[in-house]
Short mmCIF file of N, CA, C and O in Angstrom, two decimals:
data_model
loop_
_atom_site.label_atom_id
_atom_site.label_comp_id
_atom_site.label_asym_id
_atom_site.label_seq_id
_atom_site.Cartn_x
_atom_site.Cartn_y
_atom_site.Cartn_z
N THR A 23 11.29 7.14 -25.72
CA THR A 23 11.50 8.19 -24.87
C THR A 23 10.72 8.33 -23.52
O THR A 23 9.23 8.29 -23.80
N ARG A 24 11.26 8.63 -22.60
CA ARG A 24 9.76 8.51 -21.66
C ARG A 24 9.46 9.90 -21.76
O ARG A 24 10.36 11.35 -21.01
N THR A 25 8.10 10.37 -21.10
CA THR A 25 7.74 12.02 -20.97
C THR A 25 7.37 11.95 -19.31
O THR A 25 6.70 11.23 -18.72
N PRO A 26 7.82 12.89 -18.83
CA PRO A 26 8.12 13.35 -17.59
C PRO A 26 6.51 13.42 -16.80
O PRO A 26 5.53 13.72 -17.88
N TRP A 27 5.98 13.25 -16.08
CA TRP A 27 4.63 12.84 -15.38
C TRP A 27 4.03 14.53 -15.16
O TRP A 27 5.16 15.31 -14.48
N SER A 28 3.11 15.15 -15.34
CA SER A 28 3.31 16.44 -14.76
C SER A 28 1.73 16.28 -13.03
O SER A 28 1.38 15.01 -13.35
N ALA A 29 1.86 17.58 -13.00
CA ALA A 29 1.37 17.37 -11.68
C ALA A 29 -0.37 16.85 -11.69
O ALA A 29 -0.96 16.34 -11.26
N GLU A 30 -1.41 17.34 -13.59
CA GLU A 30 -2.49 17.40 -13.45
C GLU A 30 -2.49 15.62 -13.76
O GLU A 30 -3.35 15.22 -13.05
N GLU A 31 -1.73 14.76 -14.49
CA GLU A 31 -1.27 13.35 -14.51
C GLU A 31 -1.74 12.95 -13.24
O GLU A 31 -2.13 11.88 -12.78
N ASP A 32 -0.79 13.07 -12.40
CA ASP A 32 -0.61 12.98 -10.96
C ASP A 32 -2.10 12.84 -10.28
O ASP A 32 -2.13 11.74 -9.67
N GLU A 33 -3.05 13.86 -10.52
CA GLU A 33 -4.21 14.18 -9.59
C GLU A 33 -5.19 13.12 -10.46
O GLU A 33 -5.93 12.74 -9.54
N LEU A 34 -5.00 12.87 -11.78
CA LEU A 34 -5.59 11.75 -12.40
C LEU A 34 -5.59 10.47 -11.94
O LEU A 34 -6.79 10.11 -12.27
N LEU A 35 -4.38 10.16 -11.63
CA LEU A 35 -3.94 9.29 -11.38
C LEU A 35 -4.52 8.56 -10.27
O LEU A 35 -5.50 7.64 -9.73
N GLN A 36 -4.49 9.88 -9.24
CA GLN A 36 -4.76 9.59 -7.89
C GLN A 36 -6.29 9.35 -7.71
O GLN A 36 -7.17 8.76 -7.13
N GLU A 37 -7.14 10.64 -8.44
CA GLU A 37 -8.65 10.05 -9.12
C GLU A 37 -9.10 9.02 -9.25
O GLU A 37 -9.73 8.52 -8.72
N GLY A 38 -8.79 8.37 -10.22
CA GLY A 38 -9.35 6.83 -10.45
C GLY A 38 -8.77 6.32 -9.08
O GLY A 38 -9.44 4.83 -9.11
N TYR A 39 -7.58 6.20 -8.52
CA TYR A 39 -7.29 5.34 -7.62
C TYR A 39 -8.16 5.54 -6.22
O TYR A 39 -9.09 4.19 -5.80
N SER A 40 -8.80 6.56 -6.15
CA SER A 40 -9.79 7.06 -5.20
C SER A 40 -11.26 6.24 -5.63
O SER A 40 -11.91 6.00 -4.78
N GLN A 41 -11.65 6.32 -6.55
CA GLN A 41 -12.53 5.16 -7.54
C GLN A 41 -12.90 3.71 -7.49
O GLN A 41 -13.53 3.15 -8.13
N ASP A 42 -11.39 3.49 -7.45
CA ASP A 42 -11.22 2.25 -7.10
C ASP A 42 -11.22 1.40 -8.20
O ASP A 42 -11.47 0.14 -8.60
N MET A 43 -10.70 1.96 -9.34
CA MET A 43 -10.83 1.49 -10.66
C MET A 43 -9.24 0.97 -11.01
O MET A 43 -8.29 1.16 -10.08
N SER A 44 -9.20 0.13 -12.02
CA SER A 44 -7.94 -0.90 -12.39
C SER A 44 -7.17 0.29 -12.51
O SER A 44 -7.38 1.29 -13.17
N TRP A 45 -6.07 -0.49 -13.00
CA TRP A 45 -5.07 0.64 -13.67
C TRP A 45 -5.05 0.47 -15.19
O TRP A 45 -5.22 1.38 -15.81
N ALA A 46 -5.72 -0.18 -15.58
CA ALA A 46 -5.79 -0.38 -17.37
C ALA A 46 -7.54 0.31 -17.15
O ALA A 46 -7.27 0.70 -17.94
N MET A 47 -8.09 0.25 -16.63
CA MET A 47 -9.47 1.08 -16.32
C MET A 47 -9.13 2.88 -16.41
O MET A 47 -9.17 3.93 -16.98
N ILE A 48 -7.95 2.77 -15.50
CA ILE A 48 -7.53 4.67 -15.26
C ILE A 48 -6.44 4.72 -16.41
O ILE A 48 -6.67 5.88 -16.75
N SER A 49 -5.86 3.62 -16.92
CA SER A 49 -5.21 4.26 -18.35
C SER A 49 -6.12 4.64 -19.37
O SER A 49 -5.91 5.71 -19.94
N THR A 50 -7.21 3.95 -19.54
CA THR A 50 -8.04 4.13 -20.55
C THR A 50 -8.96 5.15 -20.40
O THR A 50 -8.42 6.28 -21.47
N ILE A 51 -9.21 5.57 -19.22
CA ILE A 51 -10.51 6.68 -19.03
C ILE A 51 -9.49 8.25 -18.68
O ILE A 51 -9.72 9.18 -19.48
N TYR A 52 -8.48 8.07 -17.61
CA TYR A 52 -7.54 9.38 -17.79
C TYR A 52 -6.64 9.44 -18.39
O TYR A 52 -6.12 10.85 -18.43
N LEU A 53 -5.96 8.51 -18.40
CA LEU A 53 -4.77 8.94 -19.10
C LEU A 53 -4.19 7.84 -20.44
O LEU A 53 -3.36 6.91 -20.30
N PRO A 54 -4.95 7.91 -21.22
CA PRO A 54 -4.74 7.45 -22.61
C PRO A 54 -3.33 7.22 -23.35
O PRO A 54 -3.27 6.06 -23.85
N HIS A 55 -2.49 7.46 -23.16
CA HIS A 55 -1.03 8.15 -23.40
C HIS A 55 -0.20 7.32 -22.41
O HIS A 55 0.98 6.60 -22.79
N ARG A 56 -0.93 6.87 -21.68
CA ARG A 56 0.08 6.31 -20.60
C ARG A 56 -0.69 4.58 -20.26
O ARG A 56 -1.58 3.90 -20.16
N SER A 57 0.36 3.74 -20.28
CA SER A 57 0.00 1.90 -19.98
C SER A 57 -0.35 2.15 -18.58
O SER A 57 -0.32 2.48 -17.54
N ARG A 58 -1.31 0.86 -18.41
CA ARG A 58 -1.52 0.06 -17.14
C ARG A 58 0.03 0.47 -16.70
O ARG A 58 -0.27 0.67 -15.34
N GLY A 59 0.60 -0.25 -16.51
CA GLY A 59 1.76 -0.69 -16.15
C GLY A 59 2.56 0.64 -15.49
O GLY A 59 3.21 1.02 -14.71
N CYS A 60 2.57 1.28 -16.53
CA CYS A 60 2.74 2.69 -16.54
C CYS A 60 2.63 3.44 -15.07
O CYS A 60 3.20 4.08 -14.36
N CYS A 61 1.26 3.23 -15.09
CA CYS A 61 0.28 4.15 -14.12
C CYS A 61 0.31 3.63 -12.33
O CYS A 61 0.84 3.59 -11.65
N TRP A 62 0.66 1.91 -12.92
CA TRP A 62 0.96 1.43 -11.51
C TRP A 62 2.32 1.96 -10.81
O TRP A 62 2.26 2.03 -9.96
N GLY A 63 3.26 2.02 -11.96
CA GLY A 63 4.90 2.55 -11.71
C GLY A 63 4.64 4.33 -10.60
O GLY A 63 5.31 4.04 -9.78
N ARG A 64 3.80 4.95 -11.73
CA ARG A 64 3.79 6.00 -10.76
C ARG A 64 3.10 6.33 -9.66
O ARG A 64 3.95 7.07 -9.05
N PHE A 65 2.29 5.59 -9.38
CA PHE A 65 1.31 5.45 -8.36
C PHE A 65 2.56 4.62 -7.16
O PHE A 65 2.29 5.39 -6.06
N LYS A 66 3.13 3.54 -7.32
CA LYS A 66 4.09 3.16 -6.58
C LYS A 66 5.06 4.67 -6.01
O LYS A 66 5.70 4.43 -4.99
N THR A 67 5.57 5.03 -6.98
CA THR A 67 6.39 6.25 -7.07
C THR A 67 5.94 7.38 -5.95
O THR A 67 6.53 7.72 -4.99
N LEU A 68 4.88 7.26 -6.17
CA LEU A 68 4.58 8.96 -5.73
C LEU A 68 4.30 8.43 -3.91
O LEU A 68 4.32 9.06 -3.16
N GLN A 69 4.14 6.75 -3.83
CA GLN A 69 3.58 6.38 -2.67
C GLN A 69 4.91 6.69 -1.63
O GLN A 69 4.87 7.21 -0.32
N THR A 70 5.54 5.94 -2.82
CA THR A 70 7.36 6.28 -2.04
C THR A 70 7.69 7.42 -1.14
O THR A 70 7.83 7.62 -0.44
N LYS A 71 7.46 8.67 -2.30
CA LYS A 71 7.67 9.81 -1.96
C LYS A 71 7.19 10.41 -0.71
O LYS A 71 7.78 11.28 0.30
N ALA A 72 5.73 9.76 -0.74
CA ALA A 72 5.01 10.73 0.53
C ALA A 72 5.60 9.77 1.58
O ALA A 72 5.58 10.65 2.68
N LEU A 73 5.57 8.67 1.67
CA LEU A 73 6.52 8.16 3.05
C LEU A 73 7.98 9.08 2.92
O LEU A 73 7.71 8.51 4.37
N GLU A 74 9.02 8.57 2.26
CA GLU A 74 10.04 9.56 3.00
C GLU A 74 10.05 10.92 3.25
O GLU A 74 10.47 11.55 3.61
N GLN A 75 8.71 11.57 3.00
CA GLN A 75 8.36 12.41 3.57
C GLN A 75 8.22 12.76 4.71
O GLN A 75 7.88 14.10 5.35
N ARG A 76 7.37 11.75 5.46
CA ARG A 76 7.19 11.74 6.28
C ARG A 76 7.73 11.95 7.37
O ARG A 76 8.89 11.69 7.62
N GLU A 77 7.35 13.07 8.69
CA GLU A 77 8.36 13.11 9.80
C GLU A 77 8.19 12.23 10.66
O GLU A 77 6.92 11.45 10.65
N TRP A 78 9.61 12.37 11.72
CA TRP A 78 9.67 10.89 12.67
C TRP A 78 8.88 12.20 14.05
O TRP A 78 9.59 12.90 14.48
N THR A 79 8.68 11.17 14.76
CA THR A 79 8.51 11.89 16.13
C THR A 79 9.30 11.50 16.93
O THR A 79 9.78 10.24 16.58
N ASP A 80 9.48 11.78 18.16
CA ASP A 80 10.45 11.49 18.91
C ASP A 80 10.16 9.98 19.35
O ASP A 80 10.95 9.14 19.85
N SER A 81 8.82 9.97 20.09
CA SER A 81 8.60 8.21 20.24
C SER A 81 8.78 7.51 19.06
O SER A 81 9.15 6.18 19.81
N GLU A 82 8.52 7.51 17.96
CA GLU A 82 8.93 6.56 16.76
C GLU A 82 10.46 6.22 16.66
O GLU A 82 10.98 5.53 16.68
N ASP A 83 11.43 7.43 17.17
CA ASP A 83 12.90 7.37 16.95
C ASP A 83 13.37 6.20 18.22
O ASP A 83 13.62 6.05 17.29
N ARG A 84 12.48 6.21 19.39
CA ARG A 84 13.29 5.74 20.48
C ARG A 84 12.49 4.29 20.08
O ARG A 84 13.32 3.26 20.65
N LEU A 85 11.59 4.29 19.51
CA LEU A 85 10.81 2.88 19.11
C LEU A 85 12.10 2.06 18.38
O LEU A 85 11.93 0.50 18.51
N LEU A 86 12.19 2.75 17.46
CA LEU A 86 13.18 2.54 16.14
C LEU A 86 14.19 1.83 16.87
O LEU A 86 15.02 0.85 16.22
N GLN A 87 14.97 2.75 17.72
CA GLN A 87 16.57 1.98 18.28
C GLN A 87 16.13 0.84 19.17
O GLN A 87 17.49 -0.11 18.86
N ILE A 88 15.02 0.56 19.47
CA ILE A 88 15.05 -0.63 20.39
C ILE A 88 14.81 -1.41 20.10
O ILE A 88 15.14 -2.56 20.22
N ALA A 89 14.06 -1.65 18.90
CA ALA A 89 13.75 -2.47 17.87
C ALA A 89 15.16 -2.91 17.00
O ALA A 89 15.48 -4.26 16.78
N ILE A 90 15.29 -1.90 17.12
CA ILE A 90 17.49 -2.27 16.07
C ILE A 90 17.82 -2.80 17.50
O ILE A 90 18.52 -3.84 17.05
N LYS A 91 18.00 -3.00 18.00
CA LYS A 91 18.74 -2.96 19.05
C LYS A 91 18.76 -4.59 19.65
O LYS A 91 19.29 -5.46 19.56
N LYS A 92 17.11 -4.88 19.70
CA LYS A 92 16.37 -6.11 19.73
C LYS A 92 16.55 -6.95 18.87
O LYS A 92 17.18 -8.08 18.86
N ASN A 93 16.94 -6.42 17.62
CA ASN A 93 17.39 -7.86 15.99
C ASN A 93 18.89 -7.07 15.67
O ASN A 93 18.82 -7.57 14.45
N ALA A 94 19.56 -6.34 16.67
CA ALA A 94 21.35 -6.44 16.13
C ALA A 94 21.70 -7.57 15.81
O ALA A 94 22.36 -7.86 14.47
N ARG A 95 21.33 -8.86 16.21
CA ARG A 95 21.79 -10.15 15.83
C ARG A 95 21.48 -10.53 14.35
O ARG A 95 22.38 -10.69 13.27
N LEU A 96 20.43 -9.80 13.92
CA LEU A 96 20.31 -10.10 12.35
C LEU A 96 20.57 -9.16 11.48
O LEU A 96 21.39 -9.04 10.38
N PHE A 97 20.71 -8.03 11.97
CA PHE A 97 21.78 -7.15 11.21
C PHE A 97 22.90 -7.65 10.98
O PHE A 97 23.98 -7.44 9.69
N LYS A 98 23.83 -8.03 12.38
CA LYS A 98 24.70 -8.09 12.36
C LYS A 98 25.65 -8.94 11.02
O LYS A 98 25.95 -9.32 10.27
N GLN A 99 24.38 -10.27 11.34
CA GLN A 99 24.44 -11.11 10.10
C GLN A 99 24.64 -10.70 8.30
O GLN A 99 25.03 -10.99 7.56
N ALA A 100 23.75 -9.79 8.54
CA ALA A 100 23.45 -9.20 6.96
C ALA A 100 24.30 -8.83 6.60
O ALA A 100 25.08 -8.47 5.71
N TRP A 101 24.91 -7.67 7.83
CA TRP A 101 26.27 -6.85 7.24
C TRP A 101 27.61 -8.17 7.41
O TRP A 101 28.66 -7.81 6.57
N LYS A 102 27.36 -9.35 8.01
CA LYS A 102 28.56 -10.23 7.44
C LYS A 102 28.58 -10.85 5.99
O LYS A 102 29.45 -10.70 5.55
N ALA A 103 27.47 -11.05 6.13
CA ALA A 103 27.36 -11.01 4.50
C ALA A 103 27.52 -10.23 3.49
O ALA A 103 28.23 -10.70 2.20
N VAL A 104 27.12 -8.36 3.75
CA VAL A 104 27.51 -7.41 2.84
C VAL A 104 29.53 -7.82 2.48
O VAL A 104 30.14 -7.64 1.51
N SER A 105 29.82 -7.79 3.82
CA SER A 105 31.45 -7.72 4.26
C SER A 105 32.08 -8.54 3.20
O SER A 105 32.96 -8.54 2.45
N GLN A 106 31.11 -10.06 3.35
CA GLN A 106 31.99 -11.12 2.59
C GLN A 106 32.23 -10.73 0.80
O GLN A 106 32.98 -11.70 0.24
N GLU A 107 31.59 -9.82 -0.02
CA GLU A 107 31.71 -9.28 -1.13
C GLU A 107 32.80 -8.35 -0.98
O GLU A 107 33.18 -7.65 -2.43
N MET A 108 32.78 -7.88 -0.16
CA MET A 108 34.43 -6.85 0.06
C MET A 108 35.32 -7.65 0.69
O MET A 108 35.61 -8.02 1.45
N SER A 109 36.34 -7.49 -0.40
CA SER A 109 37.66 -8.38 -0.21
C SER A 109 38.47 -8.07 1.26
O SER A 109 39.22 -8.80 2.12
N ASN A 110 38.61 -6.91 1.49
CA ASN A 110 39.39 -6.40 2.58
C ASN A 110 38.48 -5.80 3.68
O ASN A 110 39.54 -4.99 4.54
N ARG A 111 37.40 -5.75 4.36
CA ARG A 111 36.25 -5.14 5.03
C ARG A 111 35.50 -5.90 5.60
O ARG A 111 34.90 -6.87 5.46
N SER A 112 35.95 -5.62 7.02
CA SER A 112 35.32 -6.14 8.66
C SER A 112 33.53 -5.50 7.92
O SER A 112 33.37 -4.62 7.83
N TRP A 113 32.75 -7.12 8.76
CA TRP A 113 31.48 -6.23 8.63
C TRP A 113 30.99 -4.98 9.34
O TRP A 113 30.40 -4.25 8.99
N ARG A 114 31.63 -4.75 10.89
CA ARG A 114 31.70 -3.61 11.25
C ARG A 114 32.19 -2.18 10.49
O ARG A 114 31.72 -1.10 10.37
N GLU A 115 33.05 -2.38 9.45
CA GLU A 115 33.42 -1.33 8.95
C GLU A 115 32.27 -0.93 7.86
O GLU A 115 32.01 0.23 7.33
N CYS A 116 32.02 -1.89 7.29
CA CYS A 116 30.82 -1.73 6.21
C CYS A 116 29.72 -1.18 6.86
O CYS A 116 29.03 -0.01 6.29
N GLU A 117 29.18 -1.64 7.89
CA GLU A 117 28.18 -1.11 8.61
C GLU A 117 28.06 0.47 9.07
O GLU A 117 27.74 1.30 8.78
N LEU A 118 29.41 0.93 9.72
CA LEU A 118 29.70 2.21 9.91
C LEU A 118 29.66 3.28 8.48
O LEU A 118 29.50 3.92 8.56
N ARG A 119 30.47 2.62 7.61
CA ARG A 119 30.41 3.27 6.02
C ARG A 119 28.95 3.45 5.74
O ARG A 119 28.91 4.75 4.90
N SER A 120 27.87 2.71 5.89
CA SER A 120 26.67 2.61 5.46
C SER A 120 25.99 3.80 5.95
O SER A 120 25.24 4.46 5.48
N THR A 121 26.13 4.78 7.10
CA THR A 121 25.80 5.56 7.95
C THR A 121 26.02 6.66 7.37
O THR A 121 25.62 7.84 7.79
N LYS A 122 26.94 6.80 6.79
CA LYS A 122 27.85 8.17 6.21
C LYS A 122 26.92 9.01 4.98
O LYS A 122 26.80 8.16 4.37
#
């Protein structure tokens, strides 16, 4: 069974990482009940959560929209591939539905 990570464990994980320790060392020294793979996975999860919570500036939003328009052809190709797996939906329908 999986044991949830505590805030204290997250701090220990970050401390070991900030000291440039390997995942095996972090596991051995700070979190002996967690495997090195478990430590690495948790670290990646924490990084992802931190990225998802970052605020976007108006300038970044504008740049994102410009980049999306610039690469629209690539997005269209990707949506065409997605729509091929849907028996009766166009690529545009799939794209529109994904934003809801």
